[in-house]
Tab-separated table of C-alpha atoms and ligand atoms in Angstrom:
chain	number	residue	atom	x	y	z
A	12	UNK	CA	13.863	2.072	-12.635
A	13	UNK	CA	12.827	5.697	-12.236
A	14	UNK	CA	9.074	6.236	-12.447
A	15	UNK	CA	8.230	8.987	-14.910
A	16	UNK	CA	5.846	11.816	-14.012
A	17	UNK	CA	4.556	13.351	-17.228
A	18	UNK	CA	3.779	17.050	-17.456
A	19	UNK	CA	0.077	16.117	-17.787
A	20	UNK	CA	0.094	14.062	-14.584
A	21	UNK	CA	2.196	16.492	-12.583
A	22	UNK	CA	0.605	18.247	-9.623
A	23	UNK	CA	3.226	20.935	-9.035
A	24	UNK	CA	2.197	21.860	-5.477
A	25	UNK	CA	2.256	18.242	-4.291
A	26	UNK	CA	5.492	17.592	-6.170
A	27	UNK	CA	7.202	20.613	-4.586
A	28	UNK	CA	6.160	19.809	-1.024
A	29	UNK	CA	7.097	16.154	-1.424
A	30	UNK	CA	10.568	16.984	-2.800
A	31	UNK	CA	11.173	19.646	-0.146
A	32	UNK	CA	10.456	17.037	2.541
A	33	UNK	CA	12.666	14.480	0.808
A	34	UNK	CA	15.586	16.915	0.687
A	35	UNK	CA	15.111	17.837	4.350
A	36	UNK	CA	14.977	14.220	5.445
A	37	UNK	CA	18.169	13.324	3.570
A	38	UNK	CA	20.289	16.383	4.475
A	39	UNK	CA	18.889	16.597	8.041
A	40	UNK	CA	20.714	19.434	9.816
A	41	UNK	CA	23.761	19.274	7.520
A	42	UNK	CA	24.964	21.432	4.638
A	43	UNK	CA	24.513	20.797	0.921
A	44	UNK	CA	25.890	22.446	-2.170
A	45	UNK	CA	24.458	22.895	-5.616
A	46	UNK	CA	25.852	24.157	-8.884
A	47	UNK	CA	23.675	26.596	-10.740
A	48	UNK	CA	24.379	27.042	-14.451
A	49	UNK	CA	21.368	29.249	-15.075
A	50	UNK	CA	19.642	26.547	-17.124
A	51	UNK	CA	16.047	25.521	-16.474
A	52	UNK	CA	16.895	22.367	-14.504
A	53	UNK	CA	19.540	23.787	-12.192
A	54	UNK	CA	17.501	26.973	-11.620
A	55	UNK	CA	14.485	24.917	-10.607
A	56	UNK	CA	16.506	22.681	-8.306
A	57	UNK	CA	18.134	25.719	-6.702
A	58	UNK	CA	14.697	27.096	-5.782
A	59	UNK	CA	13.608	23.724	-4.380
A	60	UNK	CA	16.827	23.383	-2.399
A	61	UNK	CA	16.550	26.836	-0.890
A	62	UNK	CA	12.960	26.236	0.070
A	63	UNK	CA	14.066	23.062	1.833
A	64	UNK	CA	17.366	24.139	3.381
A	65	UNK	CA	17.594	27.948	3.370
A	66	UNK	CA	21.129	29.093	4.162
A	67	UNK	CA	22.296	25.520	4.583
A	68	UNK	CA	22.413	25.238	0.815
A	69	UNK	CA	25.483	26.832	-0.743
A	70	UNK	CA	24.854	27.660	-4.387
A	71	UNK	CA	27.775	28.102	-6.756
A	72	UNK	CA	28.167	29.063	-10.397
A	73	UNK	CA	31.159	27.288	-11.912
A	74	UNK	CA	32.855	29.585	-14.400
A	75	UNK	CA	34.312	26.864	-16.610
A	76	UNK	CA	35.231	29.128	-19.515
A	77	UNK	CA	32.687	27.264	-21.675
A	78	UNK	CA	29.597	29.337	-20.907
A	79	UNK	CA	27.728	31.811	-23.055
A	80	UNK	CA	28.569	35.506	-23.088
A	81	UNK	CA	27.703	37.297	-19.832
A	82	UNK	CA	26.157	34.164	-18.290
A	83	UNK	CA	27.779	34.419	-14.833
A	84	UNK	CA	26.622	38.000	-14.241
A	85	UNK	CA	23.159	37.246	-15.570
A	86	UNK	CA	22.702	34.284	-13.208
A	87	UNK	CA	24.113	36.050	-10.144
A	88	UNK	CA	21.853	39.082	-10.744
A	89	UNK	CA	18.714	37.052	-11.363
A	90	UNK	CA	19.112	34.932	-8.232
A	91	UNK	CA	20.012	37.966	-6.143
A	92	UNK	CA	16.582	39.310	-7.076
A	93	UNK	CA	15.101	35.999	-5.936
A	94	UNK	CA	16.964	36.210	-2.620
A	95	UNK	CA	19.554	33.516	-3.386
A	96	UNK	CA	23.264	34.238	-3.017
A	97	UNK	CA	25.412	32.641	-5.716
A	98	UNK	CA	29.207	32.353	-5.397
A	99	UNK	CA	31.125	32.333	-8.675
A	100	UNK	CA	33.978	29.799	-8.720
A	101	UNK	CA	36.681	30.436	-11.285
A	102	UNK	CA	37.604	27.057	-12.781
A	103	UNK	CA	38.525	28.142	-16.309
A	104	UNK	CA	42.046	26.796	-16.196
A	105	UNK	CA	41.024	23.447	-14.727
A	106	UNK	CA	38.548	22.794	-17.542
A	107	UNK	CA	40.884	24.026	-20.247
A	108	UNK	CA	43.689	21.787	-19.126
A	109	UNK	CA	41.351	18.779	-18.721
A	110	UNK	CA	40.122	19.290	-22.291
A	111	UNK	CA	43.517	19.939	-23.829
A	112	UNK	CA	44.092	17.658	-26.805
A	113	UNK	CA	40.764	15.808	-26.302
A	114	UNK	CA	38.797	15.445	-29.544
A	115	UNK	CA	36.657	12.312	-29.125
A	116	UNK	CA	33.083	13.302	-28.068
A	117	UNK	CA	32.716	10.791	-25.248
A	118	UNK	CA	36.219	11.506	-23.931
A	119	UNK	CA	35.337	15.193	-23.921
A	120	UNK	CA	32.205	14.476	-21.884
A	121	UNK	CA	34.185	12.279	-19.495
A	122	UNK	CA	36.855	14.972	-18.993
A	123	UNK	CA	34.137	17.499	-18.164
A	124	UNK	CA	32.365	15.097	-15.796
A	125	UNK	CA	35.568	14.319	-13.899
A	126	UNK	CA	36.532	17.978	-13.619
A	127	UNK	CA	33.118	18.991	-12.321
A	128	UNK	CA	32.434	16.115	-9.984
A	129	UNK	CA	35.798	14.858	-8.802
A	130	UNK	CA	37.951	17.951	-8.820
A	131	UNK	CA	35.668	20.931	-8.282
A	132	UNK	CA	32.641	19.619	-6.383
A	133	UNK	CA	34.958	17.284	-4.459
A	134	UNK	CA	36.944	20.302	-3.288
A	135	UNK	CA	33.864	22.456	-2.577
A	136	UNK	CA	32.228	19.694	-0.594
A	137	UNK	CA	35.372	19.259	1.503
A	138	UNK	CA	35.760	22.988	2.104
A	139	UNK	CA	32.127	23.547	3.046
A	140	UNK	CA	31.665	20.414	5.130
A	141	UNK	CA	28.682	19.429	2.963
A	142	UNK	CA	27.855	15.768	2.472
A	143	UNK	CA	25.355	16.223	-0.343
A	144	UNK	CA	25.307	17.702	-3.816
A	145	UNK	CA	21.901	18.711	-5.110
A	146	UNK	CA	21.552	18.579	-8.869
A	147	UNK	CA	18.956	18.868	-11.604
A	148	UNK	CA	19.301	15.595	-13.504
A	149	UNK	CA	16.146	14.846	-15.510
A	150	UNK	CA	14.807	11.690	-17.066
A	151	UNK	CA	15.957	12.464	-20.603
A	152	UNK	CA	19.573	12.698	-19.351
A	153	UNK	CA	19.269	9.168	-18.012
A	154	UNK	CA	17.530	7.646	-21.042
A	155	UNK	CA	20.255	8.563	-23.479
A	156	UNK	CA	23.080	7.679	-21.153
A	157	UNK	CA	21.661	4.260	-20.335
A	158	UNK	CA	20.907	3.618	-24.010
A	159	UNK	CA	24.589	4.363	-24.702
A	160	UNK	CA	23.779	7.205	-27.103
A	161	UNK	CA	25.443	9.968	-25.173
A	162	UNK	CA	27.045	10.005	-21.764
A	163	UNK	CA	25.214	12.956	-20.207
A	164	UNK	CA	27.593	14.725	-17.880
A	165	UNK	CA	25.475	14.297	-14.749
A	166	UNK	CA	24.437	10.617	-14.697
A	167	UNK	CA	26.147	8.131	-12.337
A	168	UNK	CA	23.981	5.711	-10.377
A	169	UNK	CA	22.367	4.303	-13.532
A	170	UNK	CA	25.844	3.527	-14.846
A	171	UNK	CA	26.731	1.670	-11.653
A	172	UNK	CA	28.865	4.547	-10.317
A	173	UNK	CA	28.473	5.254	-6.595
A	174	UNK	CA	29.122	8.995	-6.137
A	175	UNK	CA	29.989	8.483	-2.464
A	176	UNK	CA	32.794	6.077	-3.347
A	177	UNK	CA	33.908	7.878	-6.516
A	178	UNK	CA	33.729	11.495	-5.344
A	179	UNK	CA	33.137	11.511	-1.575
A	180	UNK	CA	29.549	12.828	-1.413
A	181	UNK	CA	25.970	11.815	-2.117
A	182	UNK	CA	23.906	13.250	-4.929
A	183	UNK	CA	20.272	14.285	-4.510
A	184	UNK	CA	18.237	14.517	-7.741
A	185	UNK	CA	14.724	15.826	-7.042
A	186	UNK	CA	13.795	16.292	-10.722
A	187	UNK	CA	14.746	12.842	-11.896
A	188	UNK	CA	11.155	11.774	-12.694
A	189	UNK	CA	10.473	14.772	-14.909
A	190	UNK	CA	11.202	15.845	-18.444
A	191	UNK	CA	11.839	19.391	-19.588
A	192	UNK	CA	8.150	20.320	-19.925
A	193	UNK	CA	7.480	19.168	-16.343
A	194	UNK	CA	10.539	20.980	-14.969
A	195	UNK	CA	9.300	24.229	-16.506
A	196	UNK	CA	5.992	23.874	-14.632
A	197	UNK	CA	7.795	23.266	-11.322
A	198	UNK	CA	10.126	26.219	-11.962
A	199	UNK	CA	7.227	28.534	-12.749
A	200	UNK	CA	5.269	27.358	-9.689
A	201	UNK	CA	8.210	28.349	-7.477
A	202	UNK	CA	8.296	31.901	-8.720
A	203	UNK	CA	11.101	31.668	-11.245
A	204	UNK	CA	10.575	34.439	-13.782
A	205	UNK	CA	9.778	33.425	-17.353
A	206	UNK	CA	13.299	34.377	-18.462
A	207	UNK	CA	14.541	31.520	-16.242
A	208	UNK	CA	11.944	28.742	-16.630
A	209	UNK	CA	11.227	29.366	-20.280
A	210	UNK	CA	14.833	29.494	-21.440
A	211	UNK	CA	15.941	27.164	-24.162
A	212	UNK	CA	17.852	24.164	-22.777
A	213	UNK	CA	21.612	24.459	-22.518
A	214	UNK	CA	23.750	21.349	-21.919
A	215	UNK	CA	25.979	20.754	-18.885
A	216	UNK	CA	29.128	20.448	-21.026
A	217	UNK	CA	28.152	23.914	-22.298
A	218	UNK	CA	29.808	25.193	-25.463
A	219	UNK	CA	32.168	22.204	-25.439
A	220	UNK	CA	29.157	20.194	-26.718
A	221	UNK	CA	29.104	22.521	-29.710
A	222	UNK	CA	32.726	22.456	-30.802
A	223	UNK	CA	33.615	19.488	-32.983
A	224	UNK	CA	37.270	18.621	-32.472
A	225	UNK	CA	39.767	20.349	-30.187
A	226	UNK	CA	38.628	22.797	-27.505
A	227	UNK	CA	40.768	25.913	-27.271
A	228	UNK	CA	39.884	29.333	-25.828
A	229	UNK	CA	39.871	30.716	-29.389
A	230	UNK	CA	37.506	28.057	-30.729
A	231	UNK	CA	35.197	28.488	-27.735
A	232	UNK	CA	35.174	32.234	-28.353
A	233	UNK	CA	34.228	31.606	-31.993
A	234	UNK	CA	31.248	29.429	-31.087
A	235	UNK	CA	30.315	31.837	-28.264
A	236	UNK	CA	30.080	34.742	-30.704
A	237	UNK	CA	28.063	32.665	-33.188
A	238	UNK	CA	25.777	31.513	-30.344
A	239	UNK	CA	24.990	35.134	-29.448
A	240	UNK	CA	23.952	35.821	-33.050
A	241	UNK	CA	21.831	32.669	-33.327
A	242	UNK	CA	20.094	33.254	-29.978
A	243	UNK	CA	19.394	36.897	-30.855
A	244	UNK	CA	17.943	36.144	-34.287
A	245	UNK	CA	15.940	33.035	-33.357
A	246	UNK	CA	14.530	34.069	-29.966
A	247	UNK	CA	11.064	34.797	-31.357
A	248	UNK	CA	10.698	31.559	-33.322
A	249	UNK	CA	9.163	29.698	-30.371
A	250	UNK	CA	11.527	26.805	-31.171
A	251	UNK	CA	12.509	24.309	-28.445
A	252	UNK	CA	16.263	24.945	-28.794
A	253	UNK	CA	18.675	26.616	-31.198
A	254	UNK	CA	22.430	26.748	-31.380
A	255	UNK	CA	25.610	27.312	-33.335
A	256	UNK	CA	28.113	24.519	-33.886
A	257	UNK	CA	31.734	24.994	-34.879
A	258	UNK	CA	32.990	22.398	-37.319
A	259	UNK	CA	36.455	20.923	-37.348
A	260	UNK	CA	36.985	20.891	-41.110
A	261	UNK	CA	38.070	24.047	-42.804
A	262	UNK	CA	36.925	25.008	-46.286
A	263	UNK	CA	38.349	27.302	-48.898
A	264	UNK	CA	36.736	30.706	-48.900
A	265	UNK	CA	37.762	34.134	-50.106
A	266	UNK	CA	38.008	37.481	-48.451
A	267	UNK	CA	39.185	40.792	-49.933
A	268	UNK	CA	40.115	38.972	-53.149
A	269	UNK	CA	42.400	36.551	-51.306
A	270	UNK	CA	42.072	32.872	-50.453
A	271	UNK	CA	40.857	32.302	-46.878
A	272	UNK	CA	40.930	28.697	-45.664
A	273	UNK	CA	38.242	29.401	-43.109
A	274	UNK	CA	35.969	27.831	-40.511
A	275	UNK	CA	32.380	26.612	-40.753
A	276	UNK	CA	29.419	27.238	-38.478
A	277	UNK	CA	26.388	24.966	-38.566
A	278	UNK	CA	23.128	26.412	-37.236
A	279	UNK	CA	20.585	24.077	-35.650
A	280	UNK	CA	17.070	25.009	-34.589
A	281	UNK	CA	14.769	22.335	-33.167
A	282	UNK	CA	11.068	21.799	-32.653
A	283	UNK	CA	10.537	19.332	-29.813
A	284	UNK	CA	8.422	18.761	-26.712
A	285	UNK	CA	10.904	16.977	-24.476
A	286	UNK	CA	14.124	16.499	-26.504
A	287	UNK	CA	13.528	12.791	-27.098
A	288	UNK	CA	12.701	13.353	-30.733
A	289	UNK	CA	13.082	16.612	-32.593
A	290	UNK	CA	12.627	18.095	-36.048
A	291	UNK	CA	14.376	21.076	-37.598
A	292	UNK	CA	12.234	24.215	-37.472
A	293	UNK	CA	11.181	25.230	-40.998
A	294	UNK	CA	12.861	28.646	-40.826
A	295	UNK	CA	12.140	31.097	-43.598
A	296	UNK	CA	14.828	31.652	-46.192
A	297	UNK	CA	14.896	35.270	-45.087
A	298	UNK	CA	15.918	34.292	-41.539
A	299	UNK	CA	18.509	31.855	-42.887
A	300	UNK	CA	20.037	34.625	-44.996
A	301	UNK	CA	20.070	36.951	-42.027
A	302	UNK	CA	21.793	34.284	-39.902
A	303	UNK	CA	24.465	33.833	-42.570
A	304	UNK	CA	25.195	37.511	-43.004
A	305	UNK	CA	25.247	38.289	-39.262
A	306	UNK	CA	27.470	35.307	-38.428
A	307	UNK	CA	29.900	36.193	-41.215
A	308	UNK	CA	29.922	39.818	-40.093
A	309	UNK	CA	30.292	39.211	-36.357
A	310	UNK	CA	32.378	36.056	-36.095
A	311	UNK	CA	35.957	36.331	-37.356
A	312	UNK	CA	37.233	33.507	-39.545
A	313	UNK	CA	33.877	32.055	-40.692
A	314	UNK	CA	33.495	31.471	-44.425
A	315	UNK	CA	30.637	28.933	-44.436
A	316	UNK	CA	27.269	28.816	-42.637
A	317	UNK	CA	24.939	25.816	-42.974
A	318	UNK	CA	21.544	24.832	-41.525
A	319	UNK	CA	20.956	21.266	-40.323
A	320	UNK	CA	17.818	19.777	-41.862
A	321	UNK	CA	18.049	16.227	-40.463
A	322	UNK	CA	15.665	15.221	-37.631
A	323	UNK	CA	16.539	13.479	-34.344
A	324	UNK	CA	16.868	10.533	-34.801
A	325	UNK	CA	19.246	9.911	-36.484
A	326	UNK	CA	20.694	13.351	-35.610
A	327	UNK	CA	20.923	14.357	-31.935
A	328	UNK	CA	20.234	17.848	-30.662
A	329	UNK	CA	23.811	18.737	-29.752
A	330	UNK	CA	26.608	17.850	-32.157
A	331	UNK	CA	29.090	16.296	-29.697
B	415	XMP	P1	20.964	15.336	-27.391
B	415	XMP	O1	22.127	16.083	-27.955
B	415	XMP	O2	21.369	14.118	-26.635
B	415	XMP	O3	20.330	16.319	-26.331
B	415	XMP	O4	19.884	15.063	-28.412
B	415	XMP	C1	19.106	16.133	-25.669
B	415	XMP	C2	18.917	17.320	-24.712
B	415	XMP	O5	19.856	17.233	-23.641
B	415	XMP	C3	20.772	18.328	-23.662
B	415	XMP	N1	22.105	17.746	-23.416
B	415	XMP	C4	22.676	17.686	-22.210
B	415	XMP	N2	22.258	18.144	-21.034
B	415	XMP	N3	24.211	17.275	-20.006
B	415	XMP	C5	23.031	17.964	-19.936
B	415	XMP	O6	22.670	18.423	-18.851
B	415	XMP	C6	24.707	16.765	-21.166
B	415	XMP	O7	25.779	16.155	-21.189
B	415	XMP	C7	23.882	16.993	-22.324
B	415	XMP	N4	24.010	16.642	-23.614
B	415	XMP	C8	22.922	17.104	-24.275
B	415	XMP	C9	20.651	18.964	-25.038
B	415	XMP	O8	20.969	20.346	-25.014
B	415	XMP	C10	19.199	18.675	-25.390
B	415	XMP	O9	18.305	19.624	-24.835
């Protein structure tokens, strides 16, 4: 059982020094690697890891072809300013082929997990001589996985999977006692700029968690474009998280006087403290109209835009 540290009980300075010591005592004089996606959790763990290990931590950004527009450059630039070198690993084809023909949500998550952990990290660990992977798993990831709601891409031990035996390395998870609100405090205390610690959460399976049905480069590009619109228009709402989801079903629409059997985007925008429960943000009708017209204008092939008004539970935050 992991013992929770709530944001209220968290003493960031003590937490940071304790975790830095833990990392040092596990890795000793060896090497470790960590994958940075640019999200709050992996950004925070990257700072902790560098404080503990310096150049003995190799930080990589996995370009899986499922990330938001411009994400790789944004992350590399930000961490360069913070004095952390990030190597970009091109793994687009590996993820695409692992996801080819996969439509079931849990199979999708499993394909992504295996590609990350077995294929890519397995190879990077071998090449670098590292024995440890440092990652930003948080308590909410574990809760839902153990409850069998969603297999979060980064949870193993709690499912009885030994990473050493399955993938050939050990995993260190310094943030495992925290939830998102606590992670933000630790990130801020380590000098992450607000643009990094106050970002909306973004899931490990990336845009694949937001495409219902088959993943293809075209469908990812569609949801990527819609995501840019949604993030631009909702950034000042103060909401916990907001996203675009591409549906599988097509609906009859019309364009230039002709029938267009087009695609549907669902917009979600959540109020939440720690992602365990969430309610849809009561957006104004004006914003909803603006979302519809911008998505239709900027995303080819979309003929329907909807807003999810069901809370979690029974909804979940992501659609897959
Ligand atoms: P759900 O969709 O389960 O999401 O209500 C709860 C929070 O977790 C994020 N999420 C994930 N994060 N790996 C992650 O690292 C995953 O597989 C994953 N699935 C969902 C989601 O964005 C939300 O903040």
